[in-house]
Coordinates of C-alpha atoms and ligand atoms in Angstrom, one line a residue:
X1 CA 26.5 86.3 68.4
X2 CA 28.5 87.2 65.2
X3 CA 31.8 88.4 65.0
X4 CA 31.4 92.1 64.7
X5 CA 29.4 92.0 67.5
X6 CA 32.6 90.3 69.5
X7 CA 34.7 92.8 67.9
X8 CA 32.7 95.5 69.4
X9 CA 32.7 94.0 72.9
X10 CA 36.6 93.6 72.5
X11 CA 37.5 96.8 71.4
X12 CA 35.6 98.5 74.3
X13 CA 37.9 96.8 76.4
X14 CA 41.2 98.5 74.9
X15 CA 39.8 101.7 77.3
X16 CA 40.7 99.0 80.6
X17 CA 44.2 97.8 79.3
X18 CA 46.8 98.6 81.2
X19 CA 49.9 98.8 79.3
X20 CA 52.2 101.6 80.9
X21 CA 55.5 99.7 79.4
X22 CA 54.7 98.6 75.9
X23 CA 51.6 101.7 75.4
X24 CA 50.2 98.5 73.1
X25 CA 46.9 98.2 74.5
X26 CA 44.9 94.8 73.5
X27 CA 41.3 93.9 74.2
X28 CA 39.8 90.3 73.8
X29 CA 35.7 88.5 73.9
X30 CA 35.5 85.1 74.6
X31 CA 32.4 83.3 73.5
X32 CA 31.3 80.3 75.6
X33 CA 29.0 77.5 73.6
X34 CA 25.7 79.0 75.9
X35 CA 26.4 82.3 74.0
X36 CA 28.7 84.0 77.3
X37 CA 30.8 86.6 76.7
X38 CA 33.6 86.9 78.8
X39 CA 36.0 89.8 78.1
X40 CA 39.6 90.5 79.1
X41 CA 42.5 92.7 78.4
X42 CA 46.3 92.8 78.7
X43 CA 47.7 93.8 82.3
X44 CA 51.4 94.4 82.2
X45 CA 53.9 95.1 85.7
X46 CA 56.7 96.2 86.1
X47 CA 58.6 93.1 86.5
X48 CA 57.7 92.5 82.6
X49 CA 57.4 88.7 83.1
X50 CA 54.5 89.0 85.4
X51 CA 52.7 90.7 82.4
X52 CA 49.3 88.7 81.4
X53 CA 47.8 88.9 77.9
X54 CA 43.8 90.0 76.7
X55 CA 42.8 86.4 75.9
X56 CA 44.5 84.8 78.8
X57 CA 42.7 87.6 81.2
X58 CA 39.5 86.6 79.1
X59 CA 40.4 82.7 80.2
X60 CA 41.2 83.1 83.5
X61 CA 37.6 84.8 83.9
X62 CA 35.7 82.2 82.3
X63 CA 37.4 79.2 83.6
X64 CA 36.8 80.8 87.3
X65 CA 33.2 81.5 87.1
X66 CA 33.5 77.6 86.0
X67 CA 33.3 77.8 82.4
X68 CA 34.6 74.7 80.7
X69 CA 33.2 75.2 76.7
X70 CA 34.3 77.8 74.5
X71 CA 33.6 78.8 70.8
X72 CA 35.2 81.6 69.4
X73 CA 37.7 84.4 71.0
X74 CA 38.7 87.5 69.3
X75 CA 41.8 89.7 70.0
X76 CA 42.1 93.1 68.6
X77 CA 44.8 96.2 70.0
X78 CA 45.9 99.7 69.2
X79 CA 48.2 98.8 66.7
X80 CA 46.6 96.6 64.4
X81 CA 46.0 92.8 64.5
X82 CA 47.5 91.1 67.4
X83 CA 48.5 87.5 67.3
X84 CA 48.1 85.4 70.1
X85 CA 51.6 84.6 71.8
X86 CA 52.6 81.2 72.2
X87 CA 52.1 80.8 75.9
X88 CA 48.2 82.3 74.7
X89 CA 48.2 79.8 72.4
X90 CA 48.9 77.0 74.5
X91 CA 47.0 78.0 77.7
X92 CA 44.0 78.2 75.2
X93 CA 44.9 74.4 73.9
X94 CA 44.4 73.3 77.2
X95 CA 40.4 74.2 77.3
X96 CA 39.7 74.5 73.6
X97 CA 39.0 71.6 71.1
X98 CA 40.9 71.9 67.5
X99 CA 37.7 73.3 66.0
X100 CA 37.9 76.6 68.5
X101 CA 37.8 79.7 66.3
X102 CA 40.4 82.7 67.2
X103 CA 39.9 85.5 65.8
X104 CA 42.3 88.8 65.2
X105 CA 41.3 91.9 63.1
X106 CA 42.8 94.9 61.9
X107 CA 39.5 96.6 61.8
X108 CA 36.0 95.6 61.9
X109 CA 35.6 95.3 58.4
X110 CA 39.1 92.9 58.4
X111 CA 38.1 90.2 60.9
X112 CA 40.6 86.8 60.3
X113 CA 39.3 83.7 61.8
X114 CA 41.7 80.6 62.4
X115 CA 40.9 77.0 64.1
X116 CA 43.0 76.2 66.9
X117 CA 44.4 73.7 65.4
X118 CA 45.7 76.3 62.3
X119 CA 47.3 78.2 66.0
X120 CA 49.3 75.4 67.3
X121 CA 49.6 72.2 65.3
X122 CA 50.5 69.2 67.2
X123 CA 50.1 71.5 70.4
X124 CA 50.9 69.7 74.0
X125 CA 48.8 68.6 76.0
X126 CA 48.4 65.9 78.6
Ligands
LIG201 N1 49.7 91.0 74.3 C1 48.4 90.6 74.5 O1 47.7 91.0 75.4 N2 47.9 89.6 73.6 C2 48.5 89.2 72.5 O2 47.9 88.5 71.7 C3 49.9 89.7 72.2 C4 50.5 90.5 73.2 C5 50.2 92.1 75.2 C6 51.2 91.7 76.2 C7 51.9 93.0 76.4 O3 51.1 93.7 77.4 C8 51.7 93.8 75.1 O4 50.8 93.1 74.4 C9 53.0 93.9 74.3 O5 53.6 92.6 74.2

């Protein structure tokens, strides 16, 4: 699947967010290595800190329907290109190789494309 194609699938998903607090609305498609697409999108509450980002929501599908390989993810919002946060950025480092592509894009025409290594160099993990 190409990347516009994934931004497509992501930006639909901006209709599901639910972001009462911060009205920033992000949508994410996760790519599995069989060519799945698992979508997700953020899901804030109103104790803040029990908010969960797009590409986490993506992950936490994926990984549940027992997904283990991923190739690509891309992240798009209301407001322009979203970056992943750092707990995204870890939580992804725990079931993505260095060579896993994450995407952000202002538009469809401005997709940006990073390695998770480029994310978090030297990222933890046990
Ligand atoms: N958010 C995401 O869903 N993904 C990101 O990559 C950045 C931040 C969400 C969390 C919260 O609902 C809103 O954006 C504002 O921080």
């Amino acid at each position: 699947m190409d990347n516009k194609e994934l931004y497509d699938i992501a930006i639909k998903m901006l209709e599901f967010s639910y972001a009462p607090f911060s009205k920033f609305r992000v949508g994410a498609a996760l790519l599995t290595k069989e060519g799945k697409v698992y979508t997700g999108c953020n899901v804030e509450n109103s104790s803040y800190g029990g908010t969960i980002c797009a590409e986490r929501t993506a992950f936490v599908k994926a990984i549940s329907c027992g997904e283990r390989d991923f190739e690509k993810i891309i992240i798009v919002s209301s407001g322009g290109e979203a970056w992943p946060c750092g707990i995204c950025r870890q939580f992804m480092k725990e079931f993505c190789e260095d060579d896993f592509v994450i995407m952000t894009a202002k538009d469809r025409d401005s997709i940006r494309s990073y390695t998770m290594d480029e994310m978090l160099p030297e990222g933890f993990k046990l």
